[in-house]
PDB file of C-alpha atoms and ligand atoms in Angstrom:
ATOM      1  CA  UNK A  51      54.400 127.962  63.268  1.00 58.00           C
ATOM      2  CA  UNK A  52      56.849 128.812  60.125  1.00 74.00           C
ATOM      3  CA  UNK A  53      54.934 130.567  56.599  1.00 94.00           C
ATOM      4  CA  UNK A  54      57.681 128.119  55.162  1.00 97.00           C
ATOM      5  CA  UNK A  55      58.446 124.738  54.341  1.00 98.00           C
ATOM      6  CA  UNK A  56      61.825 123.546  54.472  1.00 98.00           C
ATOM      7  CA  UNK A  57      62.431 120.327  52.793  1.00 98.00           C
ATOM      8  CA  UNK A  58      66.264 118.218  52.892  1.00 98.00           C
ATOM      9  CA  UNK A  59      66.380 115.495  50.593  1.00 98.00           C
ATOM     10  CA  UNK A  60      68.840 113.132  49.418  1.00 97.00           C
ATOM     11  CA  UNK A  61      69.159 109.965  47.171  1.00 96.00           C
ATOM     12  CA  UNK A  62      68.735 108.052  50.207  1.00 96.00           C
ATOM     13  CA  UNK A  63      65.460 109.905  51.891  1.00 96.00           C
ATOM     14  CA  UNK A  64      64.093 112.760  52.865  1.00 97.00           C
ATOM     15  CA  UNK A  65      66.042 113.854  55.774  1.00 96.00           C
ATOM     16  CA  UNK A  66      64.238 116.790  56.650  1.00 97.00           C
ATOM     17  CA  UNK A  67      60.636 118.493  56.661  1.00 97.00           C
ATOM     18  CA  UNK A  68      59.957 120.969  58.407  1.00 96.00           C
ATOM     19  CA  UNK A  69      57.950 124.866  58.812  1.00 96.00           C
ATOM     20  CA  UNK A  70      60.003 127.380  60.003  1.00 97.00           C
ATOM     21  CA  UNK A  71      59.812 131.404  59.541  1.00 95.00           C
ATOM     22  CA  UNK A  72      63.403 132.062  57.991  1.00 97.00           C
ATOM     23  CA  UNK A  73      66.370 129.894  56.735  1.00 98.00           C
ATOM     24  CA  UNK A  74      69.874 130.641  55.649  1.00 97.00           C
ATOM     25  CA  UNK A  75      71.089 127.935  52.845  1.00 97.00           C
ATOM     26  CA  UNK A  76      74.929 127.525  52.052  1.00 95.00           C
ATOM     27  CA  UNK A  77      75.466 128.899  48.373  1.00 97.00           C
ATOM     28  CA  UNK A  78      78.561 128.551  46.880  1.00 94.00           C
ATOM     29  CA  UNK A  79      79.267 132.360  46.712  1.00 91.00           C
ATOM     30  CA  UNK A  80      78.045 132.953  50.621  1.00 93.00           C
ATOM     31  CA  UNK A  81      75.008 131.922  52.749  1.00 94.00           C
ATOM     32  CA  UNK A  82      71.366 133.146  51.304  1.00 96.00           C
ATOM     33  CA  UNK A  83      68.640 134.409  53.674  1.00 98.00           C
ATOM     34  CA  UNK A  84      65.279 133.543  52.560  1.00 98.00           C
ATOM     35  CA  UNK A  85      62.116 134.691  54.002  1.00 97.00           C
ATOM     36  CA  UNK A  86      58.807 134.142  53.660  1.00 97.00           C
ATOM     37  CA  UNK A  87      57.507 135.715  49.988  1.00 97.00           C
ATOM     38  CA  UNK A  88      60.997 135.101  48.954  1.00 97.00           C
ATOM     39  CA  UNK A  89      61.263 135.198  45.032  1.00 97.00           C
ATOM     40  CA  UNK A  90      61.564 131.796  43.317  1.00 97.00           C
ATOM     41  CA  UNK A  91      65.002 131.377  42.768  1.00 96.00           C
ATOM     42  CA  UNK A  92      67.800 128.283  42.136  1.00 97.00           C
ATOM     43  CA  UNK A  93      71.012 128.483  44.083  1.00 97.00           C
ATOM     44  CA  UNK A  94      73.997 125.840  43.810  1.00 97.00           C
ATOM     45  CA  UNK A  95      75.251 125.135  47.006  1.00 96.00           C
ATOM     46  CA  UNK A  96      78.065 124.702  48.601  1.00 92.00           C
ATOM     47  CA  UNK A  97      79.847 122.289  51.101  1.00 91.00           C
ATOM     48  CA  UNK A  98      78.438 123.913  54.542  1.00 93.00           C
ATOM     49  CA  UNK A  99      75.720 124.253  57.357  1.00 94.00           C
ATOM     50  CA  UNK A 100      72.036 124.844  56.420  1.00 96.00           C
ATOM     51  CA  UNK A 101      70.657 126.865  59.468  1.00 96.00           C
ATOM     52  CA  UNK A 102      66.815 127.368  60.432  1.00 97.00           C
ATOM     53  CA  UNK A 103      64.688 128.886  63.196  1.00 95.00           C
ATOM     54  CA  UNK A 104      62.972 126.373  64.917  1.00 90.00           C
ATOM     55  CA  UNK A 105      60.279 126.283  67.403  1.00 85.00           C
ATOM     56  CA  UNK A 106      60.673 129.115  70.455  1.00 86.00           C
ATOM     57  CA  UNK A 107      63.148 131.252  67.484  1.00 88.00           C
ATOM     58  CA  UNK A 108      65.620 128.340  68.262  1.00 92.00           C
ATOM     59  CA  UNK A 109      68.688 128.178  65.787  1.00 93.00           C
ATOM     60  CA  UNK A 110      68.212 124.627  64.068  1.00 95.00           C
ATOM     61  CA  UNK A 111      71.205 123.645  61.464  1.00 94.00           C
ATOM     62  CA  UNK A 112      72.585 120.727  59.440  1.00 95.00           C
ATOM     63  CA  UNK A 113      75.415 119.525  57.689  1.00 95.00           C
ATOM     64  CA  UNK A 114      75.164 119.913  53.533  1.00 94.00           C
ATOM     65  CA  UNK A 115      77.357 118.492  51.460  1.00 95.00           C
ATOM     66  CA  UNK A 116      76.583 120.878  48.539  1.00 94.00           C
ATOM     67  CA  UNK A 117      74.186 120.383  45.984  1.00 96.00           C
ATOM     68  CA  UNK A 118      71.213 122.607  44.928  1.00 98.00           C
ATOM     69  CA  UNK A 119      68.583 124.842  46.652  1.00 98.00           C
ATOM     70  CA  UNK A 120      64.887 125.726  44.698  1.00 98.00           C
ATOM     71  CA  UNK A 121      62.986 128.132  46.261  1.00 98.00           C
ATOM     72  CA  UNK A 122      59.127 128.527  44.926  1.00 98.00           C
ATOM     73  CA  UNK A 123      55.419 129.127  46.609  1.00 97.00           C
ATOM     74  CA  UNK A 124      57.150 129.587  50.180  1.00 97.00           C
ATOM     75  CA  UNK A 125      58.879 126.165  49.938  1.00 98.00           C
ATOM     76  CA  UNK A 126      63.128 125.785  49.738  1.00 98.00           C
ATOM     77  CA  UNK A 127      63.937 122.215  48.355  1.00 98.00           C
ATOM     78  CA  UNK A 128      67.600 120.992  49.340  1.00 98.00           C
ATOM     79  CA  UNK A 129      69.132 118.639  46.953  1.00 98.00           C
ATOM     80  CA  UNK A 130      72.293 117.299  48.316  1.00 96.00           C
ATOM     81  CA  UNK A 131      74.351 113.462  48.443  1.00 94.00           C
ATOM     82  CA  UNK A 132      74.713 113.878  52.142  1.00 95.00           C
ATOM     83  CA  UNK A 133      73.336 115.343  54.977  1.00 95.00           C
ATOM     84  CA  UNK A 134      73.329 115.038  58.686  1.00 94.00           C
ATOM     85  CA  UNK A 135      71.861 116.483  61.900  1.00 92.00           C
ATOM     86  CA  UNK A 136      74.647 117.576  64.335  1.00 92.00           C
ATOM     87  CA  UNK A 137      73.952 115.173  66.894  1.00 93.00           C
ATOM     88  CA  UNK A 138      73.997 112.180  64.249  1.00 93.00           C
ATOM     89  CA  UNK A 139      77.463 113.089  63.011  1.00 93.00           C
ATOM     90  CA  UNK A 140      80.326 110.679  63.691  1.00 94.00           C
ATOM     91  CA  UNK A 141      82.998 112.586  65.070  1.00 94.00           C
ATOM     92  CA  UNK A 142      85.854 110.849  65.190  1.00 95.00           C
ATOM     93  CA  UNK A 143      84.391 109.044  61.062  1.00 94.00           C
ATOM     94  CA  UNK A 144      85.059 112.510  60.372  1.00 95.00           C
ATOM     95  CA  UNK A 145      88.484 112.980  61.937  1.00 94.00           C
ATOM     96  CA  UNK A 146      89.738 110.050  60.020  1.00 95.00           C
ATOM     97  CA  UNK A 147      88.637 111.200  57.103  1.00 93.00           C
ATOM     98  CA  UNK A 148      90.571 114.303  57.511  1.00 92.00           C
ATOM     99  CA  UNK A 149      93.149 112.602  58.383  1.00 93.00           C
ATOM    100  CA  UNK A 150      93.091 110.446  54.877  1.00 90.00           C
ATOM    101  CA  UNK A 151      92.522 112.982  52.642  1.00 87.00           C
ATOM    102  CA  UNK A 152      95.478 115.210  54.172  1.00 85.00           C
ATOM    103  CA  UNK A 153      97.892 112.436  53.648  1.00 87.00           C
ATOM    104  CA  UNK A 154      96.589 112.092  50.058  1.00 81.00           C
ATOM    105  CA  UNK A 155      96.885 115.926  49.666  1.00 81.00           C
ATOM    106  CA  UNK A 156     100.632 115.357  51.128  1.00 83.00           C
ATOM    107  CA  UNK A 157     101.059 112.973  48.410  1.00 82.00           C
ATOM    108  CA  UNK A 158     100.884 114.657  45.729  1.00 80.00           C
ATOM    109  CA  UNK A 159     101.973 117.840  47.601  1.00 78.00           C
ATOM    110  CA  UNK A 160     105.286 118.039  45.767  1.00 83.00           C
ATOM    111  CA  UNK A 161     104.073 117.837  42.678  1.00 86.00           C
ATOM    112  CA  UNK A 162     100.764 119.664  42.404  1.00 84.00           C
ATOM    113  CA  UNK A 163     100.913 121.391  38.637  1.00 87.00           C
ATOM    114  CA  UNK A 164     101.122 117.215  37.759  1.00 86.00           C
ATOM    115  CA  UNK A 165      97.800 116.931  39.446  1.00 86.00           C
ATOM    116  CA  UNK A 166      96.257 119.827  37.895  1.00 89.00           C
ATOM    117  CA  UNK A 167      97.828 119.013  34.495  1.00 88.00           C
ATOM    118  CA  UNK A 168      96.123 115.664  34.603  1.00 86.00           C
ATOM    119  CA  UNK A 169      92.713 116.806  35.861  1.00 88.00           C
ATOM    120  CA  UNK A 170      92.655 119.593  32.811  1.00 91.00           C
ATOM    121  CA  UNK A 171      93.550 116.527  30.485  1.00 92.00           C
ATOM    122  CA  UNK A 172      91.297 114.239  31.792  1.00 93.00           C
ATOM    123  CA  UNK A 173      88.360 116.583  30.900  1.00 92.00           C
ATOM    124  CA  UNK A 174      89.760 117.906  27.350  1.00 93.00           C
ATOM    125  CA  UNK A 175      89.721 114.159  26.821  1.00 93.00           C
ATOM    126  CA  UNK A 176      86.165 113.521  27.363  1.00 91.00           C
ATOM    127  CA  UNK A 177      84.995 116.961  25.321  1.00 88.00           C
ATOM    128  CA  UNK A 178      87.400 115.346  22.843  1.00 92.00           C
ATOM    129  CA  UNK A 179      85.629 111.883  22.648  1.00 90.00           C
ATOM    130  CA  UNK A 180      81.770 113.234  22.773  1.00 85.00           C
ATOM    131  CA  UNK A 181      82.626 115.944  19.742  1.00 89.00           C
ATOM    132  CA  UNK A 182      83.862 112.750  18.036  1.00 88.00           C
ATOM    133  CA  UNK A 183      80.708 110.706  18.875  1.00 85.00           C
ATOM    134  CA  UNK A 184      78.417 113.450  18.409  1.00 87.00           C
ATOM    135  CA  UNK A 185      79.840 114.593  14.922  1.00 87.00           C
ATOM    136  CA  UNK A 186      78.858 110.556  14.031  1.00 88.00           C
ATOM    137  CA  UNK A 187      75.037 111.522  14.189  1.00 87.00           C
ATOM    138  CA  UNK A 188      75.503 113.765  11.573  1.00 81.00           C
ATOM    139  CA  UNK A 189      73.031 113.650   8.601  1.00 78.00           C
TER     140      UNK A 189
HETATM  141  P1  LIG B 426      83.888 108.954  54.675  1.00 74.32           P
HETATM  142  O1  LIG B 426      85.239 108.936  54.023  1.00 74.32           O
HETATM  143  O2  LIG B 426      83.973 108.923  56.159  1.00 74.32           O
HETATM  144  O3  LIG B 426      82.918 107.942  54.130  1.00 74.32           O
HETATM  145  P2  LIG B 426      82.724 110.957  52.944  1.00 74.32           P
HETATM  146  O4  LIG B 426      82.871 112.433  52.984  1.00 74.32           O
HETATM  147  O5  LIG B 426      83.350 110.231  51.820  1.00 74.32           O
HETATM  148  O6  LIG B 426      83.246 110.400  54.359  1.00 74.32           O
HETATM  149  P3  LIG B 426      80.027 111.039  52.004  1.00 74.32           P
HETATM  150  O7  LIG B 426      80.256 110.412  50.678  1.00 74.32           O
HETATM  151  O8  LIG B 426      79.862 112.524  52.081  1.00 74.32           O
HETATM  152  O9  LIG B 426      81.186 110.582  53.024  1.00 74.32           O
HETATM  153  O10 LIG B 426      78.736 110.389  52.716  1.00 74.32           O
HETATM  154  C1  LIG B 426      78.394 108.996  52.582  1.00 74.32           C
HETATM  155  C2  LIG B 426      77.306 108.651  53.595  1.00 74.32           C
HETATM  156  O11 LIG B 426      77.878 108.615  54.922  1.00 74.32           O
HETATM  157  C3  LIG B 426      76.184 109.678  53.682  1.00 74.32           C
HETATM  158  O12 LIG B 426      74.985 108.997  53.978  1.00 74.32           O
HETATM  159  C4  LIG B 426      76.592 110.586  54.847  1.00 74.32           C
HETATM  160  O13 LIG B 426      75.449 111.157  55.469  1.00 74.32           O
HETATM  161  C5  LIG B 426      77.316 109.596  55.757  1.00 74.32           C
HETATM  162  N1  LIG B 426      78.436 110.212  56.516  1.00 74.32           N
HETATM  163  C6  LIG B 426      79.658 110.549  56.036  1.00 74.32           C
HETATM  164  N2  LIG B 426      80.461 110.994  57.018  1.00 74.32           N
HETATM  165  C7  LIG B 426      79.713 110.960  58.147  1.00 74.32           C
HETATM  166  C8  LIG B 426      79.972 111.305  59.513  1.00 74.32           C
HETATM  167  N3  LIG B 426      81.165 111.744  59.914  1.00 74.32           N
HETATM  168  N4  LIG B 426      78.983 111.135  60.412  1.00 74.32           N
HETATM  169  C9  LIG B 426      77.772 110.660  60.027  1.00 74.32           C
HETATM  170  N5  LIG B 426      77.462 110.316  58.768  1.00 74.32           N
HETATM  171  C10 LIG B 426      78.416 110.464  57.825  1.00 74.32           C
END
């Protein structure tokens, strides 16, 4: 039907194979359009919706929780930890997670710059440690 092949995979399976004629993946700075002939290309994606045209033009999508998108040769390769089909997604697993990380949010609401403070240190720490183990292998 489709002059493309759309493939979904995570570390689990491959979640998705399909042909379709056009597809609209999630990248981080807005949703890409990619046709057929499309020019190869590597987009990091965002948390979103992966849409498709399915059989009869139908609009097909999916749940992507970020990752990566290749495109090359009329295939798009979707690299992501999780990804579901709308009719497999757990509603109400997904209102409670909401739910959680709001509180958690709440939290540490009133003290946010502590948060960001730590993050920021927690990352000049590790640079700190690899320069100091990678200065070791010097000759
Ligand atoms: P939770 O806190 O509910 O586990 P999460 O965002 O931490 O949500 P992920 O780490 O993104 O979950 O996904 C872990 C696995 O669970 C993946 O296989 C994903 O497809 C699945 N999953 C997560 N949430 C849902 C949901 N609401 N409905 C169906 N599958 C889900």
């Amino acid at each position: 039907m489709g002059a493309l092949t759309l493939r979904v995979i995570t570390p689990e399976e491959i979640v998705l194979d399909v042909q379709t004629a056009s597809i609209q993946v999630p990248a981080t700075d807005g949703g890409v359009g990619i046709l057929p002939r499309h020019a190869p290309m590597v987009a990091a994606l965002g948390v979103g919706q992966l849409d498709w045209r399915g059989d009869a033009g139908k609009k097909e999508s999916m749940f992507i929780a970020g990752g990566f998108a290749e495109v090359r040769d009329d295939t798009v390769r979707v690299v992501t930890e999780a990804s579901e089909r709308p009719e497999d997604i757990d509603i109400e697993r997904a209102r409670k997670a909401a739910e959680r990380a709001r509180g958690r949010l709440k939290e540490v609401a009133h003290d946010r710059q502590a948060v960001i403070d730590a993050l920021r240190a927690e990352f000049s720490l590790r640079r700190a440690l690899m320069r100091i183990r990678v200065a070791g292998q010097k000759r």
